[in-house]
Short mmCIF file of C-alpha atoms and ligand atoms in Angstrom, two decimals:
data_model
loop_
_atom_site.label_atom_id
_atom_site.label_comp_id
_atom_site.label_asym_id
_atom_site.label_seq_id
_atom_site.Cartn_x
_atom_site.Cartn_y
_atom_site.Cartn_z
CA MET L 1 19.02 -1.90 -2.16
CA PRO L 2 20.77 -2.33 1.22
CA GLU L 3 19.55 0.06 3.85
CA PRO L 4 22.16 2.35 5.40
CA THR L 5 22.56 1.88 9.14
CA THR L 6 23.11 5.61 9.52
CA THR L 7 21.33 8.35 7.65
CA THR L 8 22.66 11.33 5.74
CA ILE L 9 19.70 13.42 6.95
CA ASP L 10 20.84 16.02 9.46
CA PRO L 11 20.06 15.09 13.06
CA HIS L 12 18.21 18.35 13.76
CA SER L 13 15.68 17.73 10.93
CA LEU L 14 15.23 14.16 12.13
CA LYS L 15 14.57 15.26 15.69
CA GLN L 16 12.05 17.85 14.50
CA LEU L 17 10.37 15.22 12.35
CA ARG L 18 10.13 12.68 15.16
CA ASP L 19 8.76 15.31 17.56
CA ARG L 20 6.20 16.46 15.01
CA LEU L 21 5.02 12.92 14.27
CA ALA L 22 5.10 11.59 17.83
CA PRO L 23 1.37 12.03 18.53
CA PRO L 24 -0.90 9.42 16.95
CA LEU L 25 -2.43 9.92 13.51
CA GLN L 26 -6.03 11.03 13.91
CA ILE L 27 -8.35 10.02 11.06
CA GLY L 28 -11.70 11.45 12.12
CA ALA L 29 -12.59 9.48 15.25
CA VAL L 30 -10.06 6.73 14.48
CA THR L 31 -6.71 6.96 16.26
CA VAL L 32 -3.75 5.21 14.62
CA ASN L 33 -0.51 4.82 16.52
CA SER L 34 1.70 4.84 13.44
CA ARG L 35 2.65 7.43 10.82
CA VAL L 36 3.36 4.92 8.07
CA LEU L 37 0.73 3.09 6.04
CA GLN L 38 0.75 0.06 3.78
CA SER L 39 -0.86 1.12 0.48
CA PRO L 40 -3.62 -0.73 -1.31
CA LEU L 41 -2.04 -2.81 -4.10
CA SER L 42 -4.36 -4.71 -6.36
CA GLY L 43 -3.26 -8.36 -6.66
CA VAL L 44 -0.92 -7.98 -3.67
CA THR L 45 -2.38 -6.64 -0.40
CA ASP L 46 -4.70 -9.53 0.36
CA LEU L 47 -5.23 -10.77 3.89
CA VAL L 48 -2.14 -12.99 3.66
CA PHE L 49 0.22 -10.19 2.63
CA ARG L 50 -1.20 -7.90 5.30
CA ARG L 51 -0.56 -10.58 7.95
CA LEU L 52 3.10 -10.59 6.93
CA VAL L 53 3.35 -6.80 7.00
CA ARG L 54 1.64 -6.72 10.40
CA ARG L 55 4.29 -8.99 11.91
CA HIS L 56 6.60 -5.96 11.73
CA ALA L 57 4.09 -3.09 11.76
CA PRO L 58 1.27 -4.18 14.07
CA GLU L 59 -0.03 -0.64 14.57
CA SER L 60 0.01 0.62 10.97
CA MET L 61 -3.05 1.28 8.83
CA MET L 62 -3.42 -1.13 5.92
CA TYR L 63 -5.77 -1.32 2.96
CA THR L 64 -7.53 -4.07 1.09
CA GLU L 65 -7.09 -4.28 -2.65
CA MET L 66 -9.57 -2.00 -4.41
CA VAL L 67 -13.10 -3.43 -4.54
CA GLN L 68 -15.55 -2.48 -7.31
CA ALA L 69 -18.63 -1.13 -5.55
CA SER L 70 -21.16 -1.84 -8.31
CA ARG L 71 -20.04 -5.49 -8.50
CA LEU L 72 -20.99 -6.02 -4.87
CA GLN L 73 -24.63 -5.55 -5.82
CA TYR L 74 -24.59 -8.92 -7.54
CA LEU L 75 -22.67 -10.76 -4.84
CA LYS L 76 -24.31 -12.21 -1.75
CA GLU L 77 -21.02 -13.57 -0.42
CA THR L 78 -18.22 -11.25 0.59
CA PRO L 79 -15.64 -11.34 -2.22
CA ILE L 80 -12.25 -12.64 -1.12
CA ILE L 81 -10.54 -9.29 -1.78
CA MET L 82 -12.81 -7.68 0.82
CA GLU L 83 -12.12 -10.24 3.54
CA ILE L 84 -10.37 -9.05 6.65
CA ASP L 85 -9.04 -10.93 9.66
CA PRO L 86 -11.32 -10.55 12.68
CA ASN L 87 -8.52 -9.02 14.73
CA GLU L 88 -6.73 -7.00 12.09
CA ARG L 89 -6.71 -3.36 13.05
CA PRO L 90 -6.47 -0.71 11.78
CA ILE L 91 -7.85 -1.65 8.37
CA SER L 92 -9.43 0.30 5.54
CA ILE L 93 -11.54 -1.22 2.78
CA GLN L 94 -10.87 0.57 -0.48
CA LEU L 95 -13.72 0.98 -2.96
CA PHE L 96 -13.80 2.26 -6.50
CA ASP L 97 -16.62 3.24 -8.85
CA CYS L 98 -18.23 6.43 -10.05
CA ARG L 99 -21.82 6.21 -8.79
CA PRO L 100 -22.36 7.76 -5.35
CA ASP L 101 -25.29 5.42 -4.59
CA PHE L 102 -23.34 2.23 -5.42
CA LEU L 103 -20.40 3.43 -3.39
CA ALA L 104 -22.57 4.33 -0.40
CA GLU L 105 -24.20 0.91 -0.44
CA ALA L 106 -20.84 -0.85 -0.74
CA ALA L 107 -19.47 1.28 2.09
CA GLU L 108 -22.31 0.16 4.38
CA ARG L 109 -21.32 -3.40 3.63
CA ALA L 110 -17.65 -2.67 4.25
CA GLU L 111 -18.51 -1.18 7.61
CA VAL L 112 -20.37 -4.37 8.55
CA GLU L 113 -17.31 -6.38 7.47
CA GLY L 114 -15.34 -4.53 10.15
CA ALA L 115 -13.51 -1.77 8.27
CA ASP L 116 -12.18 1.07 10.43
CA THR L 117 -12.31 3.49 7.51
CA ILE L 118 -13.57 3.51 3.92
CA ASP L 119 -11.11 4.70 1.31
CA ILE L 120 -12.31 5.83 -2.12
CA ASN L 121 -9.92 5.22 -4.99
CA MET L 122 -9.64 8.37 -7.11
CA GLY L 123 -6.17 7.65 -8.44
CA CYS L 124 -6.15 4.42 -10.44
CA PRO L 125 -4.79 5.22 -13.94
CA VAL L 126 -5.84 1.95 -15.63
CA ASN L 127 -8.00 2.54 -18.75
CA LYS L 128 -10.49 -0.17 -17.86
CA ILE L 129 -11.29 1.75 -14.65
CA THR L 130 -11.08 5.34 -15.92
CA LYS L 131 -13.22 4.76 -18.98
CA ASN L 132 -16.04 3.72 -16.66
CA GLY L 133 -15.66 6.92 -14.66
CA GLY L 134 -13.72 5.47 -11.71
CA GLY L 135 -10.20 5.94 -10.32
CA SER L 136 -8.25 8.97 -11.55
CA SER L 137 -10.97 10.02 -14.02
CA LEU L 138 -12.74 11.50 -10.97
CA LEU L 139 -10.00 14.15 -10.92
CA ARG L 140 -11.76 15.50 -14.02
CA GLU L 141 -15.18 15.24 -12.38
CA PRO L 142 -14.70 17.03 -9.07
CA GLU L 143 -18.47 17.51 -8.62
CA VAL L 144 -19.03 13.76 -8.87
CA ALA L 145 -16.07 13.10 -6.57
CA ALA L 146 -17.53 15.51 -4.00
CA ALA L 147 -20.96 13.87 -4.29
CA ILE L 148 -19.34 10.48 -3.69
CA VAL L 149 -17.62 11.61 -0.48
CA LYS L 150 -20.82 13.26 0.78
CA SER L 151 -23.01 10.30 -0.08
CA VAL L 152 -20.68 7.69 1.45
CA SER L 153 -20.08 9.79 4.59
CA SER L 154 -23.82 10.13 5.12
CA ARG L 155 -24.33 6.35 5.12
CA VAL L 156 -21.51 5.08 7.37
CA SER L 157 -20.40 6.00 10.86
CA ILE L 158 -16.69 5.41 10.14
CA PRO L 159 -14.36 7.95 8.50
CA VAL L 160 -14.25 8.23 4.72
CA THR L 161 -10.87 8.95 3.14
CA VAL L 162 -9.69 9.55 -0.45
CA LYS L 163 -6.57 8.44 -2.31
CA THR L 164 -5.74 10.35 -5.47
CA ARG L 165 -3.03 11.74 -7.75
CA ILE L 166 -1.86 15.31 -8.41
CA GLY L 167 -3.79 15.65 -11.67
CA TRP L 168 -4.74 14.15 -14.99
CA ASP L 169 -1.56 15.13 -16.85
CA ALA L 170 1.23 17.71 -16.70
CA GLY L 171 -1.06 20.36 -18.23
CA GLU L 172 -3.87 19.63 -15.80
CA ILE L 173 -2.54 19.53 -12.26
CA THR L 174 -5.68 20.19 -10.27
CA ILE L 175 -4.84 18.72 -6.90
CA LEU L 176 -5.09 21.91 -4.84
CA ASP L 177 -8.66 22.65 -5.84
CA PHE L 178 -9.59 18.96 -5.82
CA ALA L 179 -8.14 18.38 -2.36
CA ARG L 180 -10.05 21.34 -0.95
CA ARG L 181 -13.29 19.97 -2.41
CA MET L 182 -12.63 16.58 -0.84
CA GLU L 183 -12.06 18.18 2.56
CA ASP L 184 -15.16 20.38 2.21
CA SER L 185 -17.22 17.31 1.29
CA GLY L 186 -16.25 15.50 4.47
CA ALA L 187 -13.13 13.45 3.65
CA ALA L 188 -11.32 12.69 6.92
CA MET L 189 -7.89 12.16 5.31
CA LEU L 190 -6.34 12.49 1.87
CA THR L 191 -3.55 10.40 0.39
CA VAL L 192 -1.74 12.07 -2.50
CA HIS L 193 0.36 10.05 -4.94
CA GLY L 194 2.70 12.64 -6.42
CA ARG L 195 2.24 11.58 -10.04
CA THR L 196 -0.30 12.49 -12.71
CA ARG L 197 -2.59 9.94 -14.28
CA ALA L 198 -0.62 10.24 -17.53
CA GLN L 199 2.60 9.26 -15.75
CA GLY L 200 1.21 5.94 -14.61
CA TYR L 201 4.10 4.69 -12.49
CA ASN L 202 6.83 6.32 -14.60
CA GLY L 203 9.07 9.27 -13.87
CA SER L 204 9.39 10.45 -10.31
CA ALA L 205 6.73 11.40 -7.84
CA ASN L 206 6.53 15.15 -7.28
CA TRP L 207 6.66 15.59 -3.52
CA ASP L 208 6.47 19.38 -3.84
CA TRP L 209 2.81 19.20 -4.88
CA ILE L 210 2.16 17.12 -1.79
CA ARG L 211 3.83 19.84 0.31
CA GLN L 212 1.50 22.41 -1.24
CA VAL L 213 -1.56 20.28 -0.52
CA LYS L 214 -0.44 19.94 3.09
CA GLY L 215 -0.19 23.73 3.36
CA HIS L 216 -3.68 24.10 1.92
CA LEU L 217 -5.74 21.66 4.02
CA ALA L 218 -6.55 20.96 7.66
CA ILE L 219 -7.24 17.19 7.40
CA PRO L 220 -4.30 14.76 7.61
CA ILE L 221 -2.33 14.38 4.38
CA VAL L 222 -0.55 11.15 3.53
CA ALA L 223 2.39 11.39 1.12
CA ASN L 224 2.78 8.61 -1.44
CA GLY L 225 5.17 7.87 -4.28
CA ASP L 226 8.71 6.51 -4.58
CA ILE L 227 9.15 5.28 -1.00
CA PHE L 228 11.59 2.42 -1.52
CA SER L 229 13.60 2.75 1.71
CA VAL L 230 13.44 4.13 5.25
CA GLU L 231 15.65 7.00 4.16
CA ALA L 232 13.24 7.89 1.31
CA ALA L 233 10.29 7.82 3.74
CA LEU L 234 12.06 10.22 6.12
CA ASN L 235 13.10 12.55 3.28
CA CYS L 236 9.54 12.54 1.95
CA LEU L 237 8.05 13.37 5.35
CA ILE L 238 10.56 16.22 5.79
CA ALA L 239 10.09 17.58 2.25
CA THR L 240 6.29 17.47 2.27
CA GLY L 241 5.47 18.19 5.91
CA ALA L 242 2.88 15.42 5.50
CA ASP L 243 1.20 13.79 8.48
CA ALA L 244 2.14 10.28 7.36
CA VAL L 245 3.79 8.38 4.56
CA MET L 246 2.47 5.43 2.54
CA CYS L 247 4.71 2.65 1.17
CA SER L 248 3.67 0.92 -2.05
CA ARG L 249 5.93 -0.79 -4.62
CA GLY L 250 8.74 -0.71 -2.09
CA THR L 251 6.88 -3.43 -0.20
CA LEU L 252 6.75 -5.92 -3.09
CA GLY L 253 8.70 -8.94 -1.86
CA ASN L 254 9.56 -6.77 1.12
CA PRO L 255 6.85 -6.90 3.82
CA TYR L 256 9.44 -5.43 6.23
CA LEU L 257 9.48 -1.86 4.88
CA VAL L 258 6.44 -0.42 6.70
CA GLY L 259 7.73 -1.85 9.99
CA GLU L 260 11.21 -0.47 9.35
CA VAL L 261 9.90 3.05 8.75
CA ASP L 262 7.60 2.77 11.77
CA TYR L 263 10.51 1.58 13.92
CA PHE L 264 12.73 4.47 12.88
CA LEU L 265 10.02 7.05 13.57
CA LYS L 266 9.35 5.54 17.00
CA GLN L 267 12.89 4.60 18.09
CA GLY L 268 15.08 7.07 16.15
CA GLU L 269 17.36 4.33 14.81
CA PHE L 270 17.39 1.75 12.04
CA LYS L 271 15.89 -1.64 12.74
CA PRO L 272 18.40 -4.46 12.08
CA GLU L 273 17.94 -5.67 8.51
CA PRO L 274 16.57 -9.15 7.79
CA SER L 275 19.18 -11.45 6.26
CA LEU L 276 18.74 -13.00 2.81
CA ILE L 277 17.84 -16.25 4.54
CA ASP L 278 15.22 -14.49 6.70
CA ARG L 279 13.72 -13.11 3.49
CA LEU L 280 13.55 -16.51 1.83
CA LEU L 281 11.99 -18.01 4.96
CA CYS L 282 9.42 -15.24 4.79
CA ALA L 283 8.81 -16.09 1.12
CA ARG L 284 8.26 -19.72 2.20
CA ASP L 285 5.68 -18.62 4.79
CA HIS L 286 4.01 -16.40 2.21
CA LEU L 287 3.74 -19.32 -0.22
CA GLU L 288 2.32 -21.68 2.40
CA MET L 289 -0.15 -19.09 3.65
CA LEU L 290 -1.38 -18.38 0.11
CA TRP L 291 -1.80 -22.11 -0.48
CA ALA L 292 -3.75 -22.54 2.77
CA TYR L 293 -5.96 -19.53 2.06
CA LYS L 294 -6.56 -19.73 -1.70
CA GLY L 295 -5.47 -23.21 -2.84
CA LYS L 296 -4.30 -23.57 -6.45
CA ARG L 297 -5.13 -19.93 -7.23
CA GLY L 298 -2.89 -18.95 -4.33
CA ILE L 299 0.02 -20.85 -5.91
CA HIS L 300 -0.43 -18.99 -9.17
CA GLN L 301 -0.53 -15.69 -7.30
CA ALA L 302 2.51 -16.75 -5.25
CA ARG L 303 4.71 -16.96 -8.37
CA LYS L 304 5.09 -13.19 -8.72
CA HIS L 305 5.60 -12.71 -4.97
CA MET L 306 8.31 -15.39 -4.91
CA THR L 307 10.21 -13.73 -7.75
CA TRP L 308 10.10 -10.42 -5.87
CA TYR L 309 11.70 -12.01 -2.80
CA ALA L 310 14.44 -13.80 -4.73
CA LYS L 311 17.03 -11.10 -5.31
CA GLY L 312 20.36 -9.86 -4.00
CA PHE L 313 22.42 -13.05 -4.34
CA THR L 314 24.23 -15.12 -6.94
CA GLY L 315 21.84 -17.66 -8.41
CA ALA L 316 18.83 -15.35 -7.87
CA ALA L 317 18.08 -14.92 -11.59
CA GLU L 318 17.87 -18.67 -12.17
CA LEU L 319 15.84 -19.14 -8.99
CA ARG L 320 13.35 -16.46 -10.12
CA LYS L 321 12.90 -18.24 -13.44
CA GLN L 322 12.06 -21.50 -11.67
CA LEU L 323 9.83 -19.87 -9.05
CA SER L 324 7.78 -18.20 -11.79
CA LEU L 325 6.78 -21.68 -13.00
CA ILE L 326 5.75 -23.39 -9.76
CA GLU L 327 2.58 -25.49 -9.93
CA THR L 328 2.46 -26.78 -6.37
CA VAL L 329 3.39 -25.66 -2.89
CA GLU L 330 5.96 -28.48 -2.73
CA MET L 331 7.74 -27.20 -5.86
CA GLY L 332 8.07 -23.75 -4.30
CA GLN L 333 9.18 -25.12 -0.94
CA ALA L 334 11.85 -27.28 -2.58
CA LEU L 335 13.23 -24.35 -4.60
CA LEU L 336 13.33 -22.05 -1.58
CA ASP L 337 14.87 -24.72 0.67
CA GLY L 338 17.51 -25.39 -2.00
CA ALA L 339 18.35 -21.68 -2.18
CA ILE L 340 18.55 -21.39 1.61
CA GLY L 341 20.89 -24.42 1.67
CA LYS L 342 23.16 -22.87 -0.97
CA LEU L 343 23.30 -19.55 0.89
CA ASN L 344 24.10 -21.40 4.12
CA SER L 345 26.84 -23.47 2.53
CA GLY L 346 28.42 -20.51 0.73
CA GLU L 347 27.69 -21.95 -2.75
CA TRP L 348 25.60 -18.77 -3.30
CA TRP L 349 26.45 -15.41 -1.72
CA ALA L 350 25.04 -11.90 -1.36
CA ILE L 351 25.62 -9.37 -4.12
CA VAL L 352 24.76 -5.69 -4.12
CA GLU L 353 22.56 -5.17 -7.17
C1 LIG R 401 0.58 -3.53 -8.77
C2 LIG R 401 -0.04 -2.27 -8.24
C3 LIG R 401 -1.34 -2.30 -7.77
C4 LIG R 401 -1.94 -1.14 -7.27
N1 LIG R 401 -3.21 -1.22 -6.79
C5 LIG R 401 -3.77 -0.11 -6.22
C6 LIG R 401 -5.07 -0.17 -5.62
O1 LIG R 401 -5.74 -1.21 -5.60
N2 LIG R 401 -5.56 0.97 -5.08
C7 LIG R 401 -4.85 2.16 -5.07
O2 LIG R 401 -5.34 3.17 -4.55
N3 LIG R 401 -3.62 2.23 -5.61
C8 LIG R 401 -3.07 1.14 -6.16
N4 LIG R 401 -1.81 1.20 -6.68
C9 LIG R 401 -1.03 2.46 -6.53
C10 LIG R 401 -0.17 2.44 -5.26
O3 LIG R 401 -0.96 2.29 -4.10
C11 LIG R 401 0.68 3.72 -5.12
O4 LIG R 401 -0.18 4.83 -5.09
C12 LIG R 401 1.68 3.88 -6.26
O5 LIG R 401 2.34 2.66 -6.53
C13 LIG R 401 2.72 4.97 -5.96
O6 LIG R 401 3.60 4.65 -4.92
P1 LIG R 401 5.10 4.06 -5.21
O7 LIG R 401 5.76 4.99 -6.22
O8 LIG R 401 5.78 4.13 -3.86
O9 LIG R 401 4.91 2.70 -5.72
C14 LIG R 401 -1.21 0.08 -7.24
C15 LIG R 401 0.10 0.10 -7.73
C16 LIG R 401 0.69 -1.05 -8.24
C17 LIG R 401 2.10 -0.98 -8.74
#
């Protein structure tokens, strides 16, 4: 969706918002000079993707993909999903599991790896995770969730944060009590995705529950859910009163979004949009970086990323089909170069989808 260059939000609300969010975000002892975060996305937010996001949002907090704490017990080497660049800051390693002792041990390891904060996943709706007691099933086990936060906080010197949903299903929205327990147990920040576990990623995120959580707690609250544009991020921050906003699916094939929101909050105006050709050049970089970092596996992972970038122009549907089949870095480069050539020559042109 093309970003408007002016906003329909009234200037007074925007000024109030920018004044309110001007000071840095304080997560325990960690100071972050940005009020927009890149969410953890399993299969997406690896070190390569985060490098791309950081080109535009160098000061924003980012997260690794979720790492299973109990699995670390059997691994001497650091798994690739837990790897972070030596200079990447601020960075949170996200862990999931249900046993406080496993999580505490994994958190110690994450601290050694260089994490600035540890985030505990209490929101994942996937059956494979919830049936083992992790992710959003912890919403139904608040005592265990509290024990996890206490146990992890006692073993690391960095802040421990929690990311969760508003409840298990529409009949069991427990976020207010749950959030309070997380704060009382020592969580330094809480991210709330405004959907229930039963919703998965369907329907819309309920920002009003996030507003209520914000009114209920003293620790910073991060609003999450349905942030697909700068305008949506600003509306969400105004509607919820949250301390920060987290972008998720809106960043798929779009590593610009976090930087665009950050820019607006800092400068009070929209950042010039990348052109379609800029986006395809970014896709090319992404492909080459994945190849350099992960080899053949990186190419397979690149397929989905490439199809997310290829949109908004005539010929995009056919290009996506071909990109989803690439076997080598050269195949991807040739397809992207061909598309860039056609956009340059006018054979393909922008369309508003
Ligand atoms: C492909 C995918 C992977 C995700 N992986 C994680 C994850 O590893 N950890 C986590 O806390 N949330 C994960 N999420 C949830 C998102 O971080 C976010 O909470 C959710 O997508 C809601 O925001 P949105 O409506 O703006 O996308 C994932 C979501 C998607 C779509």
